Amino acid sequence: MSKRRNSKQVLFISAIVLILSTLLLGCTNESKENSTSNKDNKDMLTFAWPRDIGELNPHVYNPSQLFAQSMVYEPLVSYQDGGELKPHLAKSWEISKDGKEYTFNLRQDVKFSDGTSFNAEIVKKNFDAILKNVDLHSWLGFIPKVDHTEVIDQNTFKLTLKEPYYPTIQELAVVRPVRFLGDAGFPKDGDTSKGITKPVGTGPWILEEYKADEYAIFKRNENYWGELPKVKKIKIKIIPDAETRVLAFEKGDLDLIYGEGVISLDTFKQLEKTGSYKTSISDPVATRQLVMNTKKEQLSDLRVRQALQYGFNKKAMVDGVTSGVEEKADFILPTNFPYASDIDVTPIDYNIKKAKALLDEAGWKLPKGKNVREKDGKPLEIELMYDSAESIQKAMAETLQSEWAALGVKLNIVGVELTVQIQRFKANDFELNFFSNYGAPYDPHTFVNIVGSKGYGFNEAISSYPNRDKLLKQIADVPKTIDEKERQELYSTILESLQDQGAIVPISYIKKIAVYQKNISNFTFPANRDEHPFTGISIE
Amino acid sequence: MGTYILKRIMAIIPIFILAILLTFGMIHLSPVDPAEAYLSAAHIQPTDEMLALKRHEFGLDQPLYVQYVNSIIKICQFDFGISYVSNKPVWDEVTYRMPATIQLALGSIILAVLVSVPLGFLAGIKKNSGIDHFSRLLSFFGASIPSFWLGYLLIFFFSVKLDLFPVEGIGTWKHLVLPSVTLALPLIALYTRLLRASVLENLQEPYILFTRTRGVHEKVIMGKHVLRIAISPMITGLGMNLGKLLTGTIIVEAVFSWPGFGRYFIEAIFNRDVPVIQCYVLLAAGLFIISNLIVDLIQMFIDPRISRKGGQHQ
């Protein structure tokens, strides 16, 4: 008996020892940096992001984060405020008269972070790696159109397209996949789509320390060719939960919260109200739109579409739902986008009388004693699909439901997963849907292209437009235009017509927010939606 | 006894096969196409060529039964495939994150046992005393408060206001305190009540009266007899909660930015990263099954009547 007890005791004690040692082992890799507050560190800016930054491969997508890729890798052309395209790694460029040949004069003073020089050879090597996977990158308009690439001399690179495609320059400003990896980063077989050996770029930041799911520290690239960043280091903490991000910021562990949807707009307003922090809101980065499927019988009538627009107080809704952070939109694309500022449309203001009159005129009458309009015995019932994970869409859907109930329209709202929303939109299996355009530097050409292409929902949704064929022809012509004036005219006509016909209703301009500690100065939003905001920022 | 153990182990195989089938079915019944989910998560506008390419890459263009058989064969070889999102082997990704999760789970179990054993025992032997009321209050609180909310409250008071612990992250023992407390509180609530009920029940048993009449010291009665027997249902509870604990870390890991595999799983759900979801569900199933088995075996050692019962069936 005592022998048995002894062996049990031994077992018990060894179990405890095992457990404790595991715990202690886990605690040994302490990093003091984590526990200290960053309030007094003038050289390092601490920032939080919901997801791990990924492997920093410039030529692939998920799970790499766009802003982090943009810290390390640079484009030939950069997208600036108001849609201006400025030279970056390319000093200048020439486009041939037929719009097919693009010749880039590269900067000569640029070095990769490992000291190797940036030249036409490496540009070609990167392009060839991208073109090896054309299908993977075919969403970016110019890539499937590339015929071949050439090294003219050490500092001159030439891109030849199969057909003219004017947005090429604009698309060269995107974050992925057209940025440049140094030679040392390439795997042996040169196929970067499977992975890179190390992140070597020409950008202002170099990845110094990285722990997946925990943090990443970037140090300033002291040999950077451009304006040197003010802060020496950027620490990115991975904090998936929005509330925790705010708590960490309030404690002083973070210097900056920035992005779209990174914290709720209510929380943003609360932080602003405390007066203890600085806040900013960006220019519009995209438009939140409501798409009406004119293939559906009730919505095929322009008068019904217009009545629905007259029938809700857009400003009150946007202010209420977004706490005034987003701005009521009058145009389907923000006017700070290229070719989108010169649009002549009459914004539809809230006018419930007019809305009712239009519905009556369209034959949808309100029978006595009922609260839903009918036509030939059929009730005016419409379904609105929204992304159930997005609180703004949900709140807007609920507002529309009650606003339109006052008109005698029964709105059924259906919350679905984002991927289901995309699938149903593409299959044209919807009546009303939320959508937002892609933002800078993708628009306006990407948005217009989606409207014109089959299988994305829009092309089918606008099927009852009387001028549909003409519109689709104009959309197809736009990217091939070589003449700037002609292009502007085409865009104006397309955007005006899309909005006048009422199938695409602008709701609000989506904006980025930033909250930062008072010792942070010179914070500016990047013009490119996907770029990082660290250029110029300083800590006092 | 040996046959009993063998029988229990053999029963695991059909349960596992059923779990694989269920996971497979659930994932493939979902209307969401993983290729589409991957592309929309990358903020790109998917073209048909890209979708076809991704589906082919993920093996989703093969007939369902081929996919099913393939996944069983691979799982048997401990190959959970390549993550759709990171392009890395799922097993490597999971094992990389596993130590953090185990550390958190162990921290909470130890905390839960250290608090609930004395508390439950004292509450039982001193019924209706101050400590009994306190244990009831704590249990009520622990059982009803949602983990994420408790997490925020703890961060707010102990981290933001009092600056005693870090808000998030991993590294020092200080990082472990708040998440462990968050995860342990529901367990403390449960175990305290379990132990208390069990102690009260045992105090009514005739053997206590016998030992008392034999003149055994009260401390010995309580420590050696009552506690030892009363603790048995708690061990069952602990075992049943082991799997639950690891899955319960999901929320706590998200709130405290704990880099464990629960968080990794959440991201996988959003990205429809099927191989990761499959791996996680199977691991969780395995944990439930194995922890139950271990509990039964421990019970058998503590209370040999169980194995004898098993023996009677032979």
mmCIF file with all atom_site columns, N, CA and C in Angstrom, chain B residues 15-48:
data_model
loop_
_atom_site.group_PDB
_atom_site.id
_atom_site.type_symbol
_atom_site.label_atom_id
_atom_site.label_alt_id
_atom_site.label_comp_id
_atom_site.label_asym_id
_atom_site.label_entity_id
_atom_site.label_seq_id
_atom_site.pdbx_PDB_ins_code
_atom_site.Cartn_x
_atom_site.Cartn_y
_atom_site.Cartn_z
_atom_site.occupancy
_atom_site.B_iso_or_equiv
_atom_site.pdbx_formal_charge
_atom_site.auth_seq_id
_atom_site.auth_comp_id
_atom_site.auth_asym_id
_atom_site.auth_atom_id
_atom_site.pdbx_PDB_model_num
ATOM 1   N N  . ILE B 1 15 ? -14.781 7.786  -33.487 1.00 0.00 ? 15 ILE B N  1
ATOM 2   C CA . ILE B 1 15 ? -15.160 9.170  -33.154 1.00 0.00 ? 15 ILE B CA 1
ATOM 3   C C  . ILE B 1 15 ? -14.382 10.139 -34.040 1.00 0.00 ? 15 ILE B C  1
ATOM 4   N N  . PHE B 1 16 ? -13.094 9.831  -34.254 1.00 0.00 ? 16 PHE B N  1
ATOM 5   C CA . PHE B 1 16 ? -12.264 10.691 -35.086 1.00 0.00 ? 16 PHE B CA 1
ATOM 6   C C  . PHE B 1 16 ? -12.747 10.714 -36.538 1.00 0.00 ? 16 PHE B C  1
ATOM 7   N N  . ILE B 1 17 ? -13.071 9.523  -37.044 1.00 0.00 ? 17 ILE B N  1
ATOM 8   C CA . ILE B 1 17 ? -13.526 9.449  -38.441 1.00 0.00 ? 17 ILE B CA 1
ATOM 9   C C  . ILE B 1 17 ? -14.805 10.265 -38.606 1.00 0.00 ? 17 ILE B C  1
ATOM 10  N N  . LEU B 1 18 ? -15.666 10.183 -37.601 1.00 0.00 ? 18 LEU B N  1
ATOM 11  C CA . LEU B 1 18 ? -16.910 10.944 -37.639 1.00 0.00 ? 18 LEU B CA 1
ATOM 12  C C  . LEU B 1 18 ? -16.597 12.452 -37.616 1.00 0.00 ? 18 LEU B C  1
ATOM 13  N N  . ALA B 1 19 ? -15.622 12.819 -36.782 1.00 0.00 ? 19 ALA B N  1
ATOM 14  C CA . ALA B 1 19 ? -15.254 14.237 -36.684 1.00 0.00 ? 19 ALA B CA 1
ATOM 15  C C  . ALA B 1 19 ? -14.736 14.756 -38.021 1.00 0.00 ? 19 ALA B C  1
ATOM 16  N N  . ILE B 1 20 ? -13.918 13.937 -38.708 1.00 0.00 ? 20 ILE B N  1
ATOM 17  C CA . ILE B 1 20 ? -13.391 14.360 -40.011 1.00 0.00 ? 20 ILE B CA 1
ATOM 18  C C  . ILE B 1 20 ? -14.549 14.558 -40.992 1.00 0.00 ? 20 ILE B C  1
ATOM 19  N N  . LEU B 1 21 ? -15.475 13.611 -40.979 1.00 0.00 ? 21 LEU B N  1
ATOM 20  C CA . LEU B 1 21 ? -16.609 13.688 -41.894 1.00 0.00 ? 21 LEU B CA 1
ATOM 21  C C  . LEU B 1 21 ? -17.437 14.944 -41.620 1.00 0.00 ? 21 LEU B C  1
ATOM 22  N N  . LEU B 1 22 ? -17.677 15.183 -40.336 1.00 0.00 ? 22 LEU B N  1
ATOM 23  C CA . LEU B 1 22 ? -18.485 16.352 -39.965 1.00 0.00 ? 22 LEU B CA 1
ATOM 24  C C  . LEU B 1 22 ? -17.812 17.655 -40.400 1.00 0.00 ? 22 LEU B C  1
ATOM 25  N N  . THR B 1 23 ? -16.507 17.764 -40.127 1.00 0.00 ? 23 THR B N  1
ATOM 26  C CA . THR B 1 23 ? -15.788 18.982 -40.522 1.00 0.00 ? 23 THR B CA 1
ATOM 27  C C  . THR B 1 23 ? -15.858 19.163 -42.017 1.00 0.00 ? 23 THR B C  1
ATOM 28  N N  . PHE B 1 24 ? -15.559 18.097 -42.717 1.00 0.00 ? 24 PHE B N  1
ATOM 29  C CA . PHE B 1 24 ? -15.546 18.158 -44.178 1.00 0.00 ? 24 PHE B CA 1
ATOM 30  C C  . PHE B 1 24 ? -16.909 18.607 -44.700 1.00 0.00 ? 24 PHE B C  1
ATOM 31  N N  . GLY B 1 25 ? -17.957 17.965 -44.141 1.00 0.00 ? 25 GLY B N  1
ATOM 32  C CA . GLY B 1 25 ? -19.323 18.289 -44.574 1.00 0.00 ? 25 GLY B CA 1
ATOM 33  C C  . GLY B 1 25 ? -19.659 19.742 -44.298 1.00 0.00 ? 25 GLY B C  1
ATOM 34  N N  . MET B 1 26 ? -19.312 20.185 -43.101 1.00 0.00 ? 26 MET B N  1
ATOM 35  C CA . MET B 1 26 ? -19.673 21.550 -42.720 1.00 0.00 ? 26 MET B CA 1
ATOM 36  C C  . MET B 1 26 ? -19.009 22.576 -43.626 1.00 0.00 ? 26 MET B C  1
ATOM 37  N N  . ILE B 1 27 ? -17.728 22.340 -43.884 1.00 0.00 ? 27 ILE B N  1
ATOM 38  C CA . ILE B 1 27 ? -16.990 23.301 -44.698 1.00 0.00 ? 27 ILE B CA 1
ATOM 39  C C  . ILE B 1 27 ? -17.542 23.321 -46.123 1.00 0.00 ? 27 ILE B C  1
ATOM 40  N N  . HIS B 1 28 ? -17.861 22.149 -46.652 1.00 0.00 ? 28 HIS B N  1
ATOM 41  C CA . HIS B 1 28 ? -18.301 22.106 -48.047 1.00 0.00 ? 28 HIS B CA 1
ATOM 42  C C  . HIS B 1 28 ? -19.771 22.450 -48.234 1.00 0.00 ? 28 HIS B C  1
ATOM 43  N N  . LEU B 1 29 ? -20.526 22.473 -47.123 1.00 0.00 ? 29 LEU B N  1
ATOM 44  C CA . LEU B 1 29 ? -21.926 22.891 -47.238 1.00 0.00 ? 29 LEU B CA 1
ATOM 45  C C  . LEU B 1 29 ? -22.034 24.407 -47.260 1.00 0.00 ? 29 LEU B C  1
ATOM 46  N N  . SER B 1 30 ? -21.009 25.069 -46.745 1.00 0.00 ? 30 SER B N  1
ATOM 47  C CA . SER B 1 30 ? -21.042 26.529 -46.684 1.00 0.00 ? 30 SER B CA 1
ATOM 48  C C  . SER B 1 30 ? -21.078 27.111 -48.095 1.00 0.00 ? 30 SER B C  1
ATOM 49  N N  . PRO B 1 31 ? -21.887 28.151 -48.294 1.00 0.00 ? 31 PRO B N  1
ATOM 50  C CA . PRO B 1 31 ? -22.026 28.697 -49.646 1.00 0.00 ? 31 PRO B CA 1
ATOM 51  C C  . PRO B 1 31 ? -20.801 29.473 -50.115 1.00 0.00 ? 31 PRO B C  1
ATOM 52  N N  . VAL B 1 32 ? -19.833 29.672 -49.225 1.00 0.00 ? 32 VAL B N  1
ATOM 53  C CA . VAL B 1 32 ? -18.716 30.543 -49.584 1.00 0.00 ? 32 VAL B CA 1
ATOM 54  C C  . VAL B 1 32 ? -17.590 29.766 -50.272 1.00 0.00 ? 32 VAL B C  1
ATOM 55  N N  . ASP B 1 33 ? -17.152 30.297 -51.375 1.00 0.00 ? 33 ASP B N  1
ATOM 56  C CA . ASP B 1 33 ? -16.078 29.687 -52.141 1.00 0.00 ? 33 ASP B CA 1
ATOM 57  C C  . ASP B 1 33 ? -14.737 30.190 -51.577 1.00 0.00 ? 33 ASP B C  1
ATOM 58  N N  . PRO B 1 34 ? -13.885 29.285 -51.079 1.00 0.00 ? 34 PRO B N  1
ATOM 59  C CA . PRO B 1 34 ? -12.628 29.734 -50.483 1.00 0.00 ? 34 PRO B CA 1
ATOM 60  C C  . PRO B 1 34 ? -11.760 30.555 -51.437 1.00 0.00 ? 34 PRO B C  1
ATOM 61  N N  . ALA B 1 35 ? -11.796 30.229 -52.730 1.00 0.00 ? 35 ALA B N  1
ATOM 62  C CA . ALA B 1 35 ? -10.987 30.982 -53.692 1.00 0.00 ? 35 ALA B CA 1
ATOM 63  C C  . ALA B 1 35 ? -11.455 32.436 -53.724 1.00 0.00 ? 35 ALA B C  1
ATOM 64  N N  . GLU B 1 36 ? -12.767 32.599 -53.713 1.00 0.00 ? 36 GLU B N  1
ATOM 65  C CA . GLU B 1 36 ? -13.344 33.938 -53.741 1.00 0.00 ? 36 GLU B CA 1
ATOM 66  C C  . GLU B 1 36 ? -13.046 34.674 -52.428 1.00 0.00 ? 36 GLU B C  1
ATOM 67  N N  . ALA B 1 37 ? -13.152 33.919 -51.335 1.00 0.00 ? 37 ALA B N  1
ATOM 68  C CA . ALA B 1 37 ? -12.887 34.520 -50.026 1.00 0.00 ? 37 ALA B CA 1
ATOM 69  C C  . ALA B 1 37 ? -11.444 35.007 -49.948 1.00 0.00 ? 37 ALA B C  1
ATOM 70  N N  . TYR B 1 38 ? -10.529 34.202 -50.484 1.00 0.00 ? 38 TYR B N  1
ATOM 71  C CA . TYR B 1 38 ? -9.114  34.569 -50.457 1.00 0.00 ? 38 TYR B CA 1
ATOM 72  C C  . TYR B 1 38 ? -8.907  35.873 -51.222 1.00 0.00 ? 38 TYR B C  1
ATOM 73  N N  . LEU B 1 39 ? -9.496  35.942 -52.412 1.00 0.00 ? 39 LEU B N  1
ATOM 74  C CA . LEU B 1 39 ? -9.268  37.118 -53.252 1.00 0.00 ? 39 LEU B CA 1
ATOM 75  C C  . LEU B 1 39 ? -9.936  38.363 -52.684 1.00 0.00 ? 39 LEU B C  1
ATOM 76  N N  . SER B 1 40 ? -11.138 38.189 -52.121 1.00 0.00 ? 40 SER B N  1
ATOM 77  C CA . SER B 1 40 ? -11.779 39.392 -51.594 1.00 0.00 ? 40 SER B CA 1
ATOM 78  C C  . SER B 1 40 ? -11.058 39.861 -50.335 1.00 0.00 ? 40 SER B C  1
ATOM 79  N N  . ALA B 1 41 ? -10.457 38.915 -49.588 1.00 0.00 ? 41 ALA B N  1
ATOM 80  C CA . ALA B 1 41 ? -9.698  39.333 -48.407 1.00 0.00 ? 41 ALA B CA 1
ATOM 81  C C  . ALA B 1 41 ? -8.440  40.101 -48.812 1.00 0.00 ? 41 ALA B C  1
ATOM 82  N N  . ALA B 1 42 ? -7.955  39.837 -50.026 1.00 0.00 ? 42 ALA B N  1
ATOM 83  C CA . ALA B 1 42 ? -6.752  40.536 -50.495 1.00 0.00 ? 42 ALA B CA 1
ATOM 84  C C  . ALA B 1 42 ? -7.103  41.859 -51.168 1.00 0.00 ? 42 ALA B C  1
ATOM 85  N N  . HIS B 1 43 ? -8.373  42.264 -51.091 1.00 0.00 ? 43 HIS B N  1
ATOM 86  C CA . HIS B 1 43 ? -8.856  43.510 -51.705 1.00 0.00 ? 43 HIS B CA 1
ATOM 87  C C  . HIS B 1 43 ? -8.609  43.535 -53.196 1.00 0.00 ? 43 HIS B C  1
ATOM 88  N N  . ILE B 1 44 ? -8.764  42.412 -53.879 1.00 0.00 ? 44 ILE B N  1
ATOM 89  C CA . ILE B 1 44 ? -8.642  42.496 -55.314 1.00 0.00 ? 44 ILE B CA 1
ATOM 90  C C  . ILE B 1 44 ? -9.917  42.032 -55.978 1.00 0.00 ? 44 ILE B C  1
ATOM 91  N N  . GLN B 1 45 ? -10.117 42.548 -57.130 1.00 0.00 ? 45 GLN B N  1
ATOM 92  C CA . GLN B 1 45 ? -11.358 42.289 -57.830 1.00 0.00 ? 45 GLN B CA 1
ATOM 93  C C  . GLN B 1 45 ? -11.124 41.028 -58.665 1.00 0.00 ? 45 GLN B C  1
ATOM 94  N N  . PRO B 1 46 ? -11.728 39.901 -58.231 1.00 0.00 ? 46 PRO B N  1
ATOM 95  C CA . PRO B 1 46 ? -11.349 38.629 -58.851 1.00 0.00 ? 46 PRO B CA 1
ATOM 96  C C  . PRO B 1 46 ? -11.855 38.481 -60.288 1.00 0.00 ? 46 PRO B C  1
ATOM 97  N N  . THR B 1 47 ? -10.959 38.082 -61.163 1.00 0.00 ? 47 THR B N  1
ATOM 98  C CA . THR B 1 47 ? -11.381 37.761 -62.520 1.00 0.00 ? 47 THR B CA 1
ATOM 99  C C  . THR B 1 47 ? -11.614 36.253 -62.580 1.00 0.00 ? 47 THR B C  1
ATOM 100 N N  . ASP B 1 48 ? -12.289 35.804 -63.610 1.00 0.00 ? 48 ASP B N  1
ATOM 101 C CA . ASP B 1 48 ? -12.581 34.367 -63.717 1.00 0.00 ? 48 ASP B CA 1
ATOM 102 C C  . ASP B 1 48 ? -11.314 33.532 -63.789 1.00 0.00 ? 48 ASP B C  1
#
